[in-house]
mmCIF file of C-alpha atoms in Angstrom:
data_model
loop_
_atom_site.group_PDB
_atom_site.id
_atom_site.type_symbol
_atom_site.label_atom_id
_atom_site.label_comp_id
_atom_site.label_asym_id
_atom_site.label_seq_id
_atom_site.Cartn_x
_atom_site.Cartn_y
_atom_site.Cartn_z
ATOM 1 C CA UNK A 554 106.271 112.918 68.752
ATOM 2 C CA UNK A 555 107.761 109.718 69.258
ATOM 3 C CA UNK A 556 108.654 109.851 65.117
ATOM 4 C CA UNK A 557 110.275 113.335 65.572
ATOM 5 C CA UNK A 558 112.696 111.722 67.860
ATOM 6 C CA UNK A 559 113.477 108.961 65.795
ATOM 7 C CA UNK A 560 112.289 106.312 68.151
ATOM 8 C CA UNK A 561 109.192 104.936 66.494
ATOM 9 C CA UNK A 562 109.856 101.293 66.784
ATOM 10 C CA UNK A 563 106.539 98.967 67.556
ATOM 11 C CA UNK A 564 107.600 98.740 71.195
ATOM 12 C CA UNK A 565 107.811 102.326 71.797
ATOM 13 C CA UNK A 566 104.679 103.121 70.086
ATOM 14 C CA UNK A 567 102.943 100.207 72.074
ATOM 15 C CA UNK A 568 104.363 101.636 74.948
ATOM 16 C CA UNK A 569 103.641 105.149 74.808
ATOM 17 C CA UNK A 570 100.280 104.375 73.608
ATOM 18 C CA UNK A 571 99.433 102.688 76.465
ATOM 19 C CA UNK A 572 101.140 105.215 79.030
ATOM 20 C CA UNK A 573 98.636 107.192 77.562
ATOM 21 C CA UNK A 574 95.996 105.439 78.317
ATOM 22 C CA UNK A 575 96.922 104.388 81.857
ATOM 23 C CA UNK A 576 97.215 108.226 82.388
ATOM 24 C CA UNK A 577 93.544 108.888 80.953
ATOM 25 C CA UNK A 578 91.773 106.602 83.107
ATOM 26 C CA UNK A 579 93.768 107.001 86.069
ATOM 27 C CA UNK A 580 93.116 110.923 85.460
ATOM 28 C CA UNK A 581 89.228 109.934 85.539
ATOM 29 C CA UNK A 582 89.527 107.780 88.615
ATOM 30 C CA UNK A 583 91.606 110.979 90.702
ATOM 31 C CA UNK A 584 89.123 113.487 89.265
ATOM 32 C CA UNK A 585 86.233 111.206 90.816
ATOM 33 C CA UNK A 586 87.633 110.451 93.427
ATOM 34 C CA UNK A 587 88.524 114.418 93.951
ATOM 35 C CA UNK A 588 85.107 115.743 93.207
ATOM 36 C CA UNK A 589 83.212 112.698 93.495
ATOM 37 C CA UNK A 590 82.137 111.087 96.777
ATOM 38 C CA UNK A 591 84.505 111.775 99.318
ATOM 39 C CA UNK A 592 86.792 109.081 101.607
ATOM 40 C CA UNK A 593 86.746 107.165 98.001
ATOM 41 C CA UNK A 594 90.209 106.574 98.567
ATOM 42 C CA UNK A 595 92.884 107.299 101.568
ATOM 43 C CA UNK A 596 95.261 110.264 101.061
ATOM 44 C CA UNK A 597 98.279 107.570 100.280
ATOM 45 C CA UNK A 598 96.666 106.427 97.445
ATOM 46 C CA UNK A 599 95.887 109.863 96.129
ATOM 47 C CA UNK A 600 99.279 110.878 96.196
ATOM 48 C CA UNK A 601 100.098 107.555 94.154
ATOM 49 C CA UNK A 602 97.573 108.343 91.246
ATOM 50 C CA UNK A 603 98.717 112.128 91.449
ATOM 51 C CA UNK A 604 102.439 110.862 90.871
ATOM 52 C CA UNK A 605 101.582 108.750 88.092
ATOM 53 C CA UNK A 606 99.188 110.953 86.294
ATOM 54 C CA UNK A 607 102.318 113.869 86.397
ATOM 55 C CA UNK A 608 105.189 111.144 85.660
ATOM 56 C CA UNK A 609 103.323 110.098 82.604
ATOM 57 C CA UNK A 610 102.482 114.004 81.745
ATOM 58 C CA UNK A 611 105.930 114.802 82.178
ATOM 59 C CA UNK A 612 107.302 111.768 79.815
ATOM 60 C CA UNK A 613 104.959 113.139 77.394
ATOM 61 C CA UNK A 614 106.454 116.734 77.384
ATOM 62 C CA UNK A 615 109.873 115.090 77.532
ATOM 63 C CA UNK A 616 109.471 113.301 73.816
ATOM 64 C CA UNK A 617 107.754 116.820 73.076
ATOM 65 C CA UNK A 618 110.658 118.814 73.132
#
C-alpha cells in the first residue's frame, strides 16, 4: 500500500510496520481485557487503547485508498 502511494522509503516502511504491530498487540490486550477478567483496566484506559487501535486502523485505510 505504502508502494502504491509512492512513499516506500525505509522510514515509512519501518514505520508503518511497526504501527502495525503496536495495533495487533494492543488489539489483544483490549480484547482481553474486554472478554477477559473484568476491572483489568479502568474505563480511561480503555478508551485510550480503543483510540489507538481505530487511529492506527484508520491510517491504514487512509494509505489504502
Amino acid at each position: 500500500l505504502v508502494k502504491k502511494k509512492g512513499a516506500d522509503t525505509p522510514e515509512m516502511l519501518g514505520f508503518v510496520e511497526k504501527d502495525i504491530d503496536d495495533i495487533l498487540h494492543l488489539f489483544k490486550i483490549f480484547n482481553e481485557a474486554t472478554h477477559g477478567a473484568a476491572g483489568k483496566y479502568g474505563f480511561a484506559k480503555l478508551q485510550n487503547i480503543r483510540q489507538r487501535v481505530e487511529g492506527g486502523i484508520m491510517f491504514l485505510a487512509a494509505i489504502a485508498l
